[in-house]
Tab-separated table of C-alpha atoms in Angstrom:
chain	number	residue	atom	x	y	z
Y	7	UNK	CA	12.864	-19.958	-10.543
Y	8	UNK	CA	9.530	-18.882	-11.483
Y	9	UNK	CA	7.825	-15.487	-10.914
Y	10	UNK	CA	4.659	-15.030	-11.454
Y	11	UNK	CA	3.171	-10.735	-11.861
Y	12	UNK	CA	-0.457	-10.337	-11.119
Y	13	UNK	CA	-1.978	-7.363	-12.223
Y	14	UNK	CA	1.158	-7.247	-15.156
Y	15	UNK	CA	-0.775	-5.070	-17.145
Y	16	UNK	CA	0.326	-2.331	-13.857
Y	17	UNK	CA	3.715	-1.744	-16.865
Y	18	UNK	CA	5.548	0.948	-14.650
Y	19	UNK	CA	5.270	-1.199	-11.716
Y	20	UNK	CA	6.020	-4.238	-13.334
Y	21	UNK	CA	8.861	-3.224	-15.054
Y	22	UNK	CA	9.912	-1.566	-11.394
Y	23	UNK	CA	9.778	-5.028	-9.781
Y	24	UNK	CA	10.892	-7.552	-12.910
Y	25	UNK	CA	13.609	-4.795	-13.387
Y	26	UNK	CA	15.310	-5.238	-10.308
Y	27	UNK	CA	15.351	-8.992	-11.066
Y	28	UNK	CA	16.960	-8.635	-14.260
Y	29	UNK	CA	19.520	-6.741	-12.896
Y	30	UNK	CA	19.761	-9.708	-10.108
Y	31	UNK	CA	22.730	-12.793	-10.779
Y	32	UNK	CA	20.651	-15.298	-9.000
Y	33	UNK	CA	17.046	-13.816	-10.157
Y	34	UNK	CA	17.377	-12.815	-14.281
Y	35	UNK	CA	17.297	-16.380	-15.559
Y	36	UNK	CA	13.755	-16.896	-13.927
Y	37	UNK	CA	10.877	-17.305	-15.972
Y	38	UNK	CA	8.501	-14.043	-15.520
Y	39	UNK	CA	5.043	-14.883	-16.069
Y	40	UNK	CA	2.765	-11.647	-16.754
Y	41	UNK	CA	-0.935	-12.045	-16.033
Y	42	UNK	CA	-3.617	-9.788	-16.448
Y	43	UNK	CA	-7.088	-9.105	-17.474
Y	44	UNK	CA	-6.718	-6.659	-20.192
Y	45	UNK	CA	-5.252	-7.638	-23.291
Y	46	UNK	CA	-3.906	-4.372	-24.422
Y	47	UNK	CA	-1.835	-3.606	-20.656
Y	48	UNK	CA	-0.592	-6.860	-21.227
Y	49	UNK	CA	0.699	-6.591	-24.564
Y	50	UNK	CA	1.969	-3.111	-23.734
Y	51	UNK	CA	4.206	-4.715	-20.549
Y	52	UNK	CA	5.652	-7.652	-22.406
Y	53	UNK	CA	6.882	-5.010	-25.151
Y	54	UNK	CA	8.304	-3.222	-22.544
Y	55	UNK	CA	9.787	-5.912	-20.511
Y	56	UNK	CA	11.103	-8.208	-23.527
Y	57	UNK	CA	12.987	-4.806	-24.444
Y	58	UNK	CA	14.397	-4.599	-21.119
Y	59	UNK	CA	15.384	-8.393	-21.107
Y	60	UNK	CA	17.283	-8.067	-24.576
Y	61	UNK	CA	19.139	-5.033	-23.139
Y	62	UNK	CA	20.292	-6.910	-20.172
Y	63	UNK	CA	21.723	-10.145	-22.186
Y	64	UNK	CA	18.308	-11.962	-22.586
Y	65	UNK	CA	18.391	-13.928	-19.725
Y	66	UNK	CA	15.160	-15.401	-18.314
Y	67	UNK	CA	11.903	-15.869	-20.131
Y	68	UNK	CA	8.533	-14.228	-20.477
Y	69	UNK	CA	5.414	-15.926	-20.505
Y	70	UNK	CA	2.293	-14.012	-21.235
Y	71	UNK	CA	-1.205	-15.587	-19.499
Y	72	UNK	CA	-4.449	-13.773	-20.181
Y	73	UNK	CA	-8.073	-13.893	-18.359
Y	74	UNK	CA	-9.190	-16.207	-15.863
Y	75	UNK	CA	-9.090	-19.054	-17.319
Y	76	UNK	CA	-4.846	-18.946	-17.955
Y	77	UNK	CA	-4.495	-17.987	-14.289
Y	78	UNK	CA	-3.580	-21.105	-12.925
Y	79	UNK	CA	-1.471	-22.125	-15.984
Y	80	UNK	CA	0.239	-18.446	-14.995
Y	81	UNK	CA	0.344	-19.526	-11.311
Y	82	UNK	CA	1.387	-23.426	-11.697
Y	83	UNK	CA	4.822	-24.251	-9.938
Y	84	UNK	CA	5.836	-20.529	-9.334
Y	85	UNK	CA	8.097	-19.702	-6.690
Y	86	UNK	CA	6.787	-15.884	-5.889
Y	87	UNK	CA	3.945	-14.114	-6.845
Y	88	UNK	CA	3.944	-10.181	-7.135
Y	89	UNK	CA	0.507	-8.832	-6.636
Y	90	UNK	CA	-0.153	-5.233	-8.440
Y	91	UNK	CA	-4.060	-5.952	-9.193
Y	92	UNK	CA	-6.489	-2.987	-9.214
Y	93	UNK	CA	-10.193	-4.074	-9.467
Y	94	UNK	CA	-12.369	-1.633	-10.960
Y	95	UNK	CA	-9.687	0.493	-11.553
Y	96	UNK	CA	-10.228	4.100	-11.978
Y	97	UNK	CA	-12.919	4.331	-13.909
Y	98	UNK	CA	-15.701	2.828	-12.654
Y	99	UNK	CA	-14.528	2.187	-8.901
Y	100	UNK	CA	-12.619	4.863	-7.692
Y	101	UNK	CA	-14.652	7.940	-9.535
Y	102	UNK	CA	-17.423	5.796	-7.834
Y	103	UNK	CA	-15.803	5.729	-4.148
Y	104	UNK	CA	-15.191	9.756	-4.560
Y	105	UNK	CA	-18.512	10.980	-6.405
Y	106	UNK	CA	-20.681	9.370	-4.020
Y	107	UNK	CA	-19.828	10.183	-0.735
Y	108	UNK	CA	-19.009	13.196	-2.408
Y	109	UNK	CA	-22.851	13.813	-2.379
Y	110	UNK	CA	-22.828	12.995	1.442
Y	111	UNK	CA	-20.754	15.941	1.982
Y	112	UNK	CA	-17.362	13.369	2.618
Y	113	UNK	CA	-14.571	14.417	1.080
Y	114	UNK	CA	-11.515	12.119	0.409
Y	115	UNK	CA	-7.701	12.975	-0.218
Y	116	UNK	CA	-6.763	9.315	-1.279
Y	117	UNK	CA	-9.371	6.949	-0.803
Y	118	UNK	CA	-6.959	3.600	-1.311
Y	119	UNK	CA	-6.270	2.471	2.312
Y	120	UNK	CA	-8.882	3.736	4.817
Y	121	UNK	CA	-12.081	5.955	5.013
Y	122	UNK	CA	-15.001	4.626	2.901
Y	123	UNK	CA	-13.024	4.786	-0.572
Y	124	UNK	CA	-10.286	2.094	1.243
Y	125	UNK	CA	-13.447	-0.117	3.077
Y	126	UNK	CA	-14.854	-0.709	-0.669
Y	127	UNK	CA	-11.403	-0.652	-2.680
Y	128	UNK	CA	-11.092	-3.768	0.098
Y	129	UNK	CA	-14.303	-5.526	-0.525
Y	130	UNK	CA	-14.320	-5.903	-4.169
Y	131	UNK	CA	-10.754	-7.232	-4.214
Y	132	UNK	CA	-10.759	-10.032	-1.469
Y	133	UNK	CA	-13.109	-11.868	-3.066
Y	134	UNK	CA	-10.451	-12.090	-6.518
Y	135	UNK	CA	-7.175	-12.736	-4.549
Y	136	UNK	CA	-9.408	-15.329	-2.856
Y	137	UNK	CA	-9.718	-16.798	-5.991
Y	138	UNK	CA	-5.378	-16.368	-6.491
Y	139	UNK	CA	-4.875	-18.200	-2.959
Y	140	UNK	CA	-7.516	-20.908	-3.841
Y	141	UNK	CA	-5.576	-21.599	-7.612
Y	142	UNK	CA	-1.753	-21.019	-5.401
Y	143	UNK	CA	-2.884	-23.900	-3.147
Y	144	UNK	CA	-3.757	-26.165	-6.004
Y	145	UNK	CA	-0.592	-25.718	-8.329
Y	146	UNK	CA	1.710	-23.939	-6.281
Y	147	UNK	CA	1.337	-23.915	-2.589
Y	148	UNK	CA	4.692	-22.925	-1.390
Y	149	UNK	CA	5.052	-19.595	-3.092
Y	150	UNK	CA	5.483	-16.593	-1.248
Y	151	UNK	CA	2.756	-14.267	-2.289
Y	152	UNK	CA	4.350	-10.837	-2.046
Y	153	UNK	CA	1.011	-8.233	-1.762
Y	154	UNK	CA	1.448	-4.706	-3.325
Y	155	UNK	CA	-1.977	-3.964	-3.384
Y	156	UNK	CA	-3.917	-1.483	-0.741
Y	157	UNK	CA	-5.963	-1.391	0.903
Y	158	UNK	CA	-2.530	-3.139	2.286
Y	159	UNK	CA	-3.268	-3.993	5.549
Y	160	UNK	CA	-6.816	-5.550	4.898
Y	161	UNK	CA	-5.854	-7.223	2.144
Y	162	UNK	CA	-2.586	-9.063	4.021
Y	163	UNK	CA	-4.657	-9.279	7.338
Y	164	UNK	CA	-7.660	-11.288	5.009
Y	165	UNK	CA	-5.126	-13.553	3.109
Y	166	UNK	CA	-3.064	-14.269	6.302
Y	167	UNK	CA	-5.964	-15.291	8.462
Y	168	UNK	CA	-8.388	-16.961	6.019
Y	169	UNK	CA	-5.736	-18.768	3.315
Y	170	UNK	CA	-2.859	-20.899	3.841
Y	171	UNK	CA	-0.696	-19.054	1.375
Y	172	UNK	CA	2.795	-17.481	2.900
Y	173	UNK	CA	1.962	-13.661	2.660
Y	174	UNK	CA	3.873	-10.929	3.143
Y	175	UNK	CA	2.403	-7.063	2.458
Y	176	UNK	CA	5.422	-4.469	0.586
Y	177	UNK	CA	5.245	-0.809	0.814
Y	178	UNK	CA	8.142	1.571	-0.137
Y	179	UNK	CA	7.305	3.845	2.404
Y	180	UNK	CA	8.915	2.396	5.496
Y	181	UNK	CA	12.486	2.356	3.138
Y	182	UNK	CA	12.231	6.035	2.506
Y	183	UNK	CA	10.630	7.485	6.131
Y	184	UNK	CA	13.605	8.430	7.914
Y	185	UNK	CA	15.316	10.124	4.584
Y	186	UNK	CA	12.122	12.129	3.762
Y	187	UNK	CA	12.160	13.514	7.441
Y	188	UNK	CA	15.787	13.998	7.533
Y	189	UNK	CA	15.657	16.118	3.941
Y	190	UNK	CA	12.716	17.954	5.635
Y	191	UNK	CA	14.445	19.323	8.831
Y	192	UNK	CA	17.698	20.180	6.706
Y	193	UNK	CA	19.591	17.385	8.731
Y	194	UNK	CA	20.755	15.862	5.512
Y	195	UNK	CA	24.139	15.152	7.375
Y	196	UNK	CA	22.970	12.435	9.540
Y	197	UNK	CA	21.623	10.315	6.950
Y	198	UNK	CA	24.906	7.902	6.626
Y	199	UNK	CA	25.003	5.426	8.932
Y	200	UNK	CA	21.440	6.223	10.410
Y	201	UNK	CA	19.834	4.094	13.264
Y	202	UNK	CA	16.166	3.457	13.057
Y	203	UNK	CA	13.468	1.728	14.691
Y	204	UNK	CA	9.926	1.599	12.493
Y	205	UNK	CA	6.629	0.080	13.532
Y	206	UNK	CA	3.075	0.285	13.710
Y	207	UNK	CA	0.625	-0.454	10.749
Y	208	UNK	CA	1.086	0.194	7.368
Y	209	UNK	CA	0.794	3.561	6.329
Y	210	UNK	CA	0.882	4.539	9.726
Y	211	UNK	CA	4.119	2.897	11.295
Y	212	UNK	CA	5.820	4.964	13.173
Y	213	UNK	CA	9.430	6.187	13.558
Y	214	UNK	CA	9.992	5.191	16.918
Y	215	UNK	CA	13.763	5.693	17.027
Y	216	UNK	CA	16.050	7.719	14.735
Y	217	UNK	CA	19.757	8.301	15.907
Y	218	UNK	CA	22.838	9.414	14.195
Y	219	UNK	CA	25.945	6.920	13.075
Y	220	UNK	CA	27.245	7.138	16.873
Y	221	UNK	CA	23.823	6.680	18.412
Y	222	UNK	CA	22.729	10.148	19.627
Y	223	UNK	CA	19.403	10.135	19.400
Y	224	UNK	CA	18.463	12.906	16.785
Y	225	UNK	CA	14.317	13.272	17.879
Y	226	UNK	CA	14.886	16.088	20.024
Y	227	UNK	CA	16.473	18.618	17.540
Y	228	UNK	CA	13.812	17.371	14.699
Y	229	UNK	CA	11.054	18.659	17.349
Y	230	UNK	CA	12.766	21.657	17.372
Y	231	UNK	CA	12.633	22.481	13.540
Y	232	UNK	CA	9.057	21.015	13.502
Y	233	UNK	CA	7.327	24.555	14.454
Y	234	UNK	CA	8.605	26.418	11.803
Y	235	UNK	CA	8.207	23.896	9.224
Y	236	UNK	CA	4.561	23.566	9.660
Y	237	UNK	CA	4.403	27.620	9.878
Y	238	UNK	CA	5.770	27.593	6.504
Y	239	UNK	CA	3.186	28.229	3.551
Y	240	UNK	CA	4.960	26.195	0.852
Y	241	UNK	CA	5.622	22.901	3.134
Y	242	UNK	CA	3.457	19.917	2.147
Y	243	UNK	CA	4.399	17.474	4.561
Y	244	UNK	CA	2.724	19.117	7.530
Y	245	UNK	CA	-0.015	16.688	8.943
Y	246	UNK	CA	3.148	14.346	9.608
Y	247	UNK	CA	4.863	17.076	11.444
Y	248	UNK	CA	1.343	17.828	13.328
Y	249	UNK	CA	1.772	14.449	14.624
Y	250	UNK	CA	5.301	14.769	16.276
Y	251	UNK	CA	3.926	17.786	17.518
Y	252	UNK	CA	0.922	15.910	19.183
Y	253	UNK	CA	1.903	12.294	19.117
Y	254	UNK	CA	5.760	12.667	19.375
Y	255	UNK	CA	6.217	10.571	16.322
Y	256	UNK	CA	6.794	11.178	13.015
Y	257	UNK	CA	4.966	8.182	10.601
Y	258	UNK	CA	5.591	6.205	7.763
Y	259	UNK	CA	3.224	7.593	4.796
Y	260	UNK	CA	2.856	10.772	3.225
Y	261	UNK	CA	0.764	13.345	4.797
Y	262	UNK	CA	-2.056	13.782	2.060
Y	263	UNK	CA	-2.609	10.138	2.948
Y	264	UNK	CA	-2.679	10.724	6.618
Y	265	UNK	CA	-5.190	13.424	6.505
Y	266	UNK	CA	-8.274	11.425	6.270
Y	267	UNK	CA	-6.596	8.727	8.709
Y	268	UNK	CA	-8.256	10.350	11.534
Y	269	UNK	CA	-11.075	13.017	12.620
Y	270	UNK	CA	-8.597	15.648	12.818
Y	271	UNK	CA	-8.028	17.676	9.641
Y	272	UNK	CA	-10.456	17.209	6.928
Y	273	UNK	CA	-13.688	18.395	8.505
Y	274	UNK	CA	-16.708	20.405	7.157
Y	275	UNK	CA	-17.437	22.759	10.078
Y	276	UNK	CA	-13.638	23.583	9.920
Y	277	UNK	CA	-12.817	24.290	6.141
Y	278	UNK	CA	-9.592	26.387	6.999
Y	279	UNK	CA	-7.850	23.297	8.431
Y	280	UNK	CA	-7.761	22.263	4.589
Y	281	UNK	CA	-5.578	25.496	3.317
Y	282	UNK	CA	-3.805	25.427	6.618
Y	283	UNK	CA	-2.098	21.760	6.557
Y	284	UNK	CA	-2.161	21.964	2.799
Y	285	UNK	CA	-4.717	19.171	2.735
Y	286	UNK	CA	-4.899	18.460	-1.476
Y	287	UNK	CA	-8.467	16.494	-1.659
Y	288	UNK	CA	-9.211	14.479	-4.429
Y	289	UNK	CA	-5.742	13.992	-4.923
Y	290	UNK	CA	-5.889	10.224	-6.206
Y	291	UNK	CA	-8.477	10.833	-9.062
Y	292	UNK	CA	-6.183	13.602	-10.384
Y	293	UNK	CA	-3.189	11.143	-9.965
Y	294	UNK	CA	-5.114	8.554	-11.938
Y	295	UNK	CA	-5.613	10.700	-14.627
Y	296	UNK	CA	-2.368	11.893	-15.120
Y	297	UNK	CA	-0.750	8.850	-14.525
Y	298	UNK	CA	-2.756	7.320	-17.525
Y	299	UNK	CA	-2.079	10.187	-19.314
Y	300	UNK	CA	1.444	10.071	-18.630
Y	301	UNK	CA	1.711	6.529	-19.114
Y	302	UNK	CA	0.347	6.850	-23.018
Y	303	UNK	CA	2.779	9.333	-23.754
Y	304	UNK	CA	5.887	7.174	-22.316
Y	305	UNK	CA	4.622	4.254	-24.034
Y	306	UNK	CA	4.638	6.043	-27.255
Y	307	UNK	CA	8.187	7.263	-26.800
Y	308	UNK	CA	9.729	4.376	-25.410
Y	309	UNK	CA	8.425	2.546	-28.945
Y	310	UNK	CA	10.282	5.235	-30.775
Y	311	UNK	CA	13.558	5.757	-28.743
Y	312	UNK	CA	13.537	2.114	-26.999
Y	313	UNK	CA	14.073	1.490	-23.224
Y	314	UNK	CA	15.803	3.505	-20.864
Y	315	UNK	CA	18.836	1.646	-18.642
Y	316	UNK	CA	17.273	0.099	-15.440
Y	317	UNK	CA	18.683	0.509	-12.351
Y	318	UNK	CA	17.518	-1.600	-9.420
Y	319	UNK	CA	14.836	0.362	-7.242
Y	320	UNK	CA	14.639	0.554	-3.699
Y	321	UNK	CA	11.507	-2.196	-3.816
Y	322	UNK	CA	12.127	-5.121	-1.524
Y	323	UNK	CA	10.839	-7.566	-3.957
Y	324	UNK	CA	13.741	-8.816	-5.602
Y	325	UNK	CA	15.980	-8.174	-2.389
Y	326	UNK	CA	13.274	-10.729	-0.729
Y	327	UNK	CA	13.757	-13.439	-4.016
Y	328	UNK	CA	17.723	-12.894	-3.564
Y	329	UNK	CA	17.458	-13.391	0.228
Y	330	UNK	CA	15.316	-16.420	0.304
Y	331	UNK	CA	17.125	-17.612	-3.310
Y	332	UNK	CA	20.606	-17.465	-2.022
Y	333	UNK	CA	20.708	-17.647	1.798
Y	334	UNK	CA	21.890	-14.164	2.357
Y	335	UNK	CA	19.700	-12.202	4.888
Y	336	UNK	CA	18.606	-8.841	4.768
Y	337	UNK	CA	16.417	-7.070	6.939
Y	338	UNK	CA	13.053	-5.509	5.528
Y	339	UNK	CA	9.845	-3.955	6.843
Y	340	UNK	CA	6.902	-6.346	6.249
Y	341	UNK	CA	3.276	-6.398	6.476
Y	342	UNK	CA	2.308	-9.313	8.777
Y	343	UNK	CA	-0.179	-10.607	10.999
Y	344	UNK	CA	0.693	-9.895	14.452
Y	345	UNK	CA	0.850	-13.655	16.081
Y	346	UNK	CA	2.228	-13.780	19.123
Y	347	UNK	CA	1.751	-10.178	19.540
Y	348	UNK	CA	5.200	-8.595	18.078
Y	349	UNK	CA	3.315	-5.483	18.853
Y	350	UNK	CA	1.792	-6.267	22.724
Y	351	UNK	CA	-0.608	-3.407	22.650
Y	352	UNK	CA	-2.441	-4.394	19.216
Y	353	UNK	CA	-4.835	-7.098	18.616
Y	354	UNK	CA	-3.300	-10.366	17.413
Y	355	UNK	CA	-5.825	-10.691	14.381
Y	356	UNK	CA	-4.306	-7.007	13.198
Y	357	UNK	CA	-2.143	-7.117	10.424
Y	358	UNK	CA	0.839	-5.107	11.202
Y	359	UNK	CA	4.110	-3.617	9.742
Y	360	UNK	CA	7.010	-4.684	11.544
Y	361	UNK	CA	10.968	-5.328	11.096
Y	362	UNK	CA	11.485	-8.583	9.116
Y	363	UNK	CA	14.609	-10.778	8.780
Y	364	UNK	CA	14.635	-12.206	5.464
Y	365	UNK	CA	16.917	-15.702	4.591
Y	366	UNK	CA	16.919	-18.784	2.940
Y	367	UNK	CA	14.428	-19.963	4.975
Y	368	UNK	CA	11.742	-17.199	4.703
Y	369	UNK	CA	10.824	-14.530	5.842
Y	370	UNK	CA	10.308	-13.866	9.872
Y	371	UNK	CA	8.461	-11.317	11.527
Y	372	UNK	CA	10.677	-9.037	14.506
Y	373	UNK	CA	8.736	-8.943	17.815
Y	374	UNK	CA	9.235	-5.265	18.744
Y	375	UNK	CA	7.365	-4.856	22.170
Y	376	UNK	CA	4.554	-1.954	23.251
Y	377	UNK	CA	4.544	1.212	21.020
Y	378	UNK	CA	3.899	4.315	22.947
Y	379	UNK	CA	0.135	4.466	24.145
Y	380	UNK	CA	-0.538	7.036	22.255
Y	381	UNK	CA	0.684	5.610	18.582
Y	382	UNK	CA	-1.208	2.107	19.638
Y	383	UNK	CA	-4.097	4.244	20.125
Y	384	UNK	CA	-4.355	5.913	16.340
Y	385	UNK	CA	-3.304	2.828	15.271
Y	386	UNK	CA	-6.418	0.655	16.895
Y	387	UNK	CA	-8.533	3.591	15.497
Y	388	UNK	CA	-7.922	2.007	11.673
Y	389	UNK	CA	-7.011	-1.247	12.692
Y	390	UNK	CA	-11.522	-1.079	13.871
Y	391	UNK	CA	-12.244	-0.258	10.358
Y	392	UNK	CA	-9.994	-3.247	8.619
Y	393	UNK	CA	-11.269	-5.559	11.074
Y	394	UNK	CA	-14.970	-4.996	10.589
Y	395	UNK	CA	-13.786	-4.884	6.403
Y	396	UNK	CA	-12.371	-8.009	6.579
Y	397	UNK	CA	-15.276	-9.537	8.734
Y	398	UNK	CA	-17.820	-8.213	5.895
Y	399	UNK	CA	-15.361	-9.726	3.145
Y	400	UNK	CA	-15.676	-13.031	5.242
Y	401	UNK	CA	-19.024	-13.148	5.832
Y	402	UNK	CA	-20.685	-11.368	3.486
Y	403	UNK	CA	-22.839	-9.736	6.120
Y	404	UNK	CA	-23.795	-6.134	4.838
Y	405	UNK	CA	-24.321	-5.071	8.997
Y	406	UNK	CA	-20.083	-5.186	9.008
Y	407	UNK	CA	-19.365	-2.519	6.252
Y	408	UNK	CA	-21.681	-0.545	7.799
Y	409	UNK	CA	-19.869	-0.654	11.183
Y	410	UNK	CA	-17.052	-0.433	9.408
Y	411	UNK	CA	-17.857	2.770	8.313
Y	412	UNK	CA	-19.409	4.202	11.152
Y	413	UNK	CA	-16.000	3.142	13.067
Y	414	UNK	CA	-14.088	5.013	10.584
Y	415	UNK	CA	-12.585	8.294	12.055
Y	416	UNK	CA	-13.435	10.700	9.095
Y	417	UNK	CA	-16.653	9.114	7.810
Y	418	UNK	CA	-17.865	8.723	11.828
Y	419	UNK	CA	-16.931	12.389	12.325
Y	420	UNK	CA	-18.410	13.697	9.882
Y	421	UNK	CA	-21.801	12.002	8.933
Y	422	UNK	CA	-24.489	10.344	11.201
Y	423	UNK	CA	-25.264	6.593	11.799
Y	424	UNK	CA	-28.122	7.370	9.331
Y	425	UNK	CA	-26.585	9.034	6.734
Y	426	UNK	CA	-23.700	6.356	6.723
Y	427	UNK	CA	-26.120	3.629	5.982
Y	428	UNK	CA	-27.518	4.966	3.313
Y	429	UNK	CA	-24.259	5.910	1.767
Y	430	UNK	CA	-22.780	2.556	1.746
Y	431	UNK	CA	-26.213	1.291	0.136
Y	432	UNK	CA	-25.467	3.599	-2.337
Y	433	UNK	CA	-21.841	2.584	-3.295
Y	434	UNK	CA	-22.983	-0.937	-3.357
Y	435	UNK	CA	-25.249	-0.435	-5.892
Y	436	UNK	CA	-23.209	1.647	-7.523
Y	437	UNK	CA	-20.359	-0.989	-7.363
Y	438	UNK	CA	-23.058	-3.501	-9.321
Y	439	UNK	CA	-21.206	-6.920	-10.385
Y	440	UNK	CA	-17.427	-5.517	-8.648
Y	441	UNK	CA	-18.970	-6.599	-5.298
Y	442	UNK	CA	-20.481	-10.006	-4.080
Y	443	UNK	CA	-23.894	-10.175	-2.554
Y	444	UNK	CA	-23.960	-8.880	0.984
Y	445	UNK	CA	-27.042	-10.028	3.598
């Protein structure tokens, strides 16, 4: 088997995901092919990962590729792909898609999935994993391409409508949802043998069902602990717990994510809303600099005391390679276009997160039904924006990112059609050469 990383040079994450396979029977003889742009991140993750191999019995193989012109040799006759690309990467793109709506008066929390930092994160990476699907269907057209990347659900909803490559979009949040809410409301006791029902869109699937081991459904005495948590000073998770309180659900992603999902919490006229719900903004620049901070300082330690023991992560991954590998299915939650309508009250060109069965003969999308009006309705208020971002990406008609924008629930409620324009002219020139030419 053959596995090819794109983006390798992403070590922790690549070590997260060619971990698990090492620790894998049927997986940690594959050959692991690491591409990536940059040289040095390269270098740094086949250090890291040829450690890791020797410690688990040097099984397998890596193969380094590097630039453009080794992708296809990295792609030719593999049997997944892992995408982990970031184009642009901190610095320029995303001090770019902060600073300059910054200047508008926009403020961002995240900036990676939706709002104006996820519609241009979007645009100047479609065009490059164009460029992967175009090489996969050349030299290795029945790979599953396994997407990491975000802007997740414009990214899987582009490659699933406009290539012919089998796509799937991961997120660890869907594993970890019900656990996180559980450990939240103190009802750490009805975590084993948990029932759960999650859909929706990524980053914004919701917990639809959640009942104990004997099937009592445990909703109604979260809603009862959910007032007090979000009175609490010190709680961080509160715009979730805002929306049981007003949507009934609880949802997949974290809450400093789901602030700027919407028109509700980040807004100028209303600055105490941000100390009130606990609203960090510009959290992702500050986690980009301390990640690469952090990252230097691990590196330089794991060269002097070698590589810690891996254990496998909760990433589906390598439980997807084992499934499909071996025959033995396993259930997952997937990022998929919504054909046939698994969700009946969502467009079929939306790209949605859904219940997957996973077995030797691929992976296959649950239908789940209607989700309550209310959750279909903050859903179809993103799902606008990665419609109209994928429509720009495909037609290269500058008109769409600016609908796009103006569709957008935080940009549209807090800036005028006007104002908009001008700001997405302005991070288009700022992008320079990370963007195609728009008309």
């Amino acid at each position: 088997m053959k596995l090819t990383f794109m983006g390798a040079g992403s070590t922790v994450f690549a070590r997260n995901v060619i971990g698990d396979c090492m620790c894998v029977d049927s997986l940690r003889d594959s050959v692991f092919a690491l591409y990536d742009i940059d040289g040095e991140r390269l270098e740094q993750s086949r250090i890291i990962l040829e450690a890791m191999r020797a410690a688990k019995g040097g099984y397998g193989k890596i193969e380094c590729y590097l630039g453009v012109e080794n992708r296809k040799a990295a792609l030719k006759d593999a049997d997944f792909v892992v995408n982990a690309i970031q184009v642009g990467l901190y610095d320029p793109c995303t001090i770019i898609d902060f600073e300059v709506p910054k200047k508008y008066g926009l403020r961002q929390t995240i900036g990676d999935t939706l709002g104006i930092g996820g519609i241009m994160r979007a645009l100047r990476t479609i065009p490059v994993m164009k460029d992967f699907a175009d090489d996969m269907e050349e030299v290795c057209p029945n790979a599953f391409f396994l997407n990491y990347t975000n802007p997740m659900a414009m990214l899987t909803g582009y490659m699933t409508r406009y290539t012919g490559i089998k796509t799937v979009g991961l997120c660890h949040s869907v594993q970890c949802c019900s656990e996180t809410l559980l450990n939240e409301v103190g009802m750490e006791d009805k975590l084993e043998g948990r029932k759960e029902l999650i859909a929706g869109i990524n980053h914004m699937a919701w917990l639809l069902e959640i009942k104990d081991k004997n099937g009592v459904d445990l909703y109604p005495e979260i809603k009862n602990r959910v007032d007090a948590k979000i009175a609490d000073p010190e709680f961080k998770d509160k715009v979730r717990f805002d929306y049981i309180r007003n949507f009934g659900y609880y949802c997949t992603e974290s809450s400093e994510h789901n602030s700027e999902y919407n028109m509700f919490y980040i807004k100028s006229k209303y600055p105490e809303l941000i100390e009130k719900f606990n609203i960090p903004l510009d959290e992702y620049p500050r986690r980009c600099v301390n990640q690469i901070e952090g990252w230097k300082k691990e590196y330089e330690e794991l060269l002097q005391t070698g590589v810690k023991e891996h254990t496998r992560s909760n990433e589906y991954a390598s439980r997807i390679m084992e499934s499909i590998v071996t025959g033995n299915p396993i259930q997952i939650g997937g990022n998929v276009l919504n054909t046939d309508h698994l969700i009946t009250n969502l467009p079929a060109e939306a790209c949605v997160e859904v219940p997957c069965l996973v077995n030797g003969y691929g992976i296959h999308p649950c239908h789940v039904g209607a989700l309550p009006v209310q959750c279909a309705a903050m859903n179809m208020t993103n799902i606008n924006v990665q419609l109209l971002t994928i429509e720009a990406a495909a037609t290269l008609r500058k008109e769409h990112i600016y609908q796009a924008a103006m569709l957008d629930p935080h940009t549209g409620s807090e800036l005028d059609i006007d104002t908009i324009k001008k700001m997405v002219d302005d991070l288009i020139e700022a992008h320079g050469d990370y963007l195609p030419k728009y008309h």
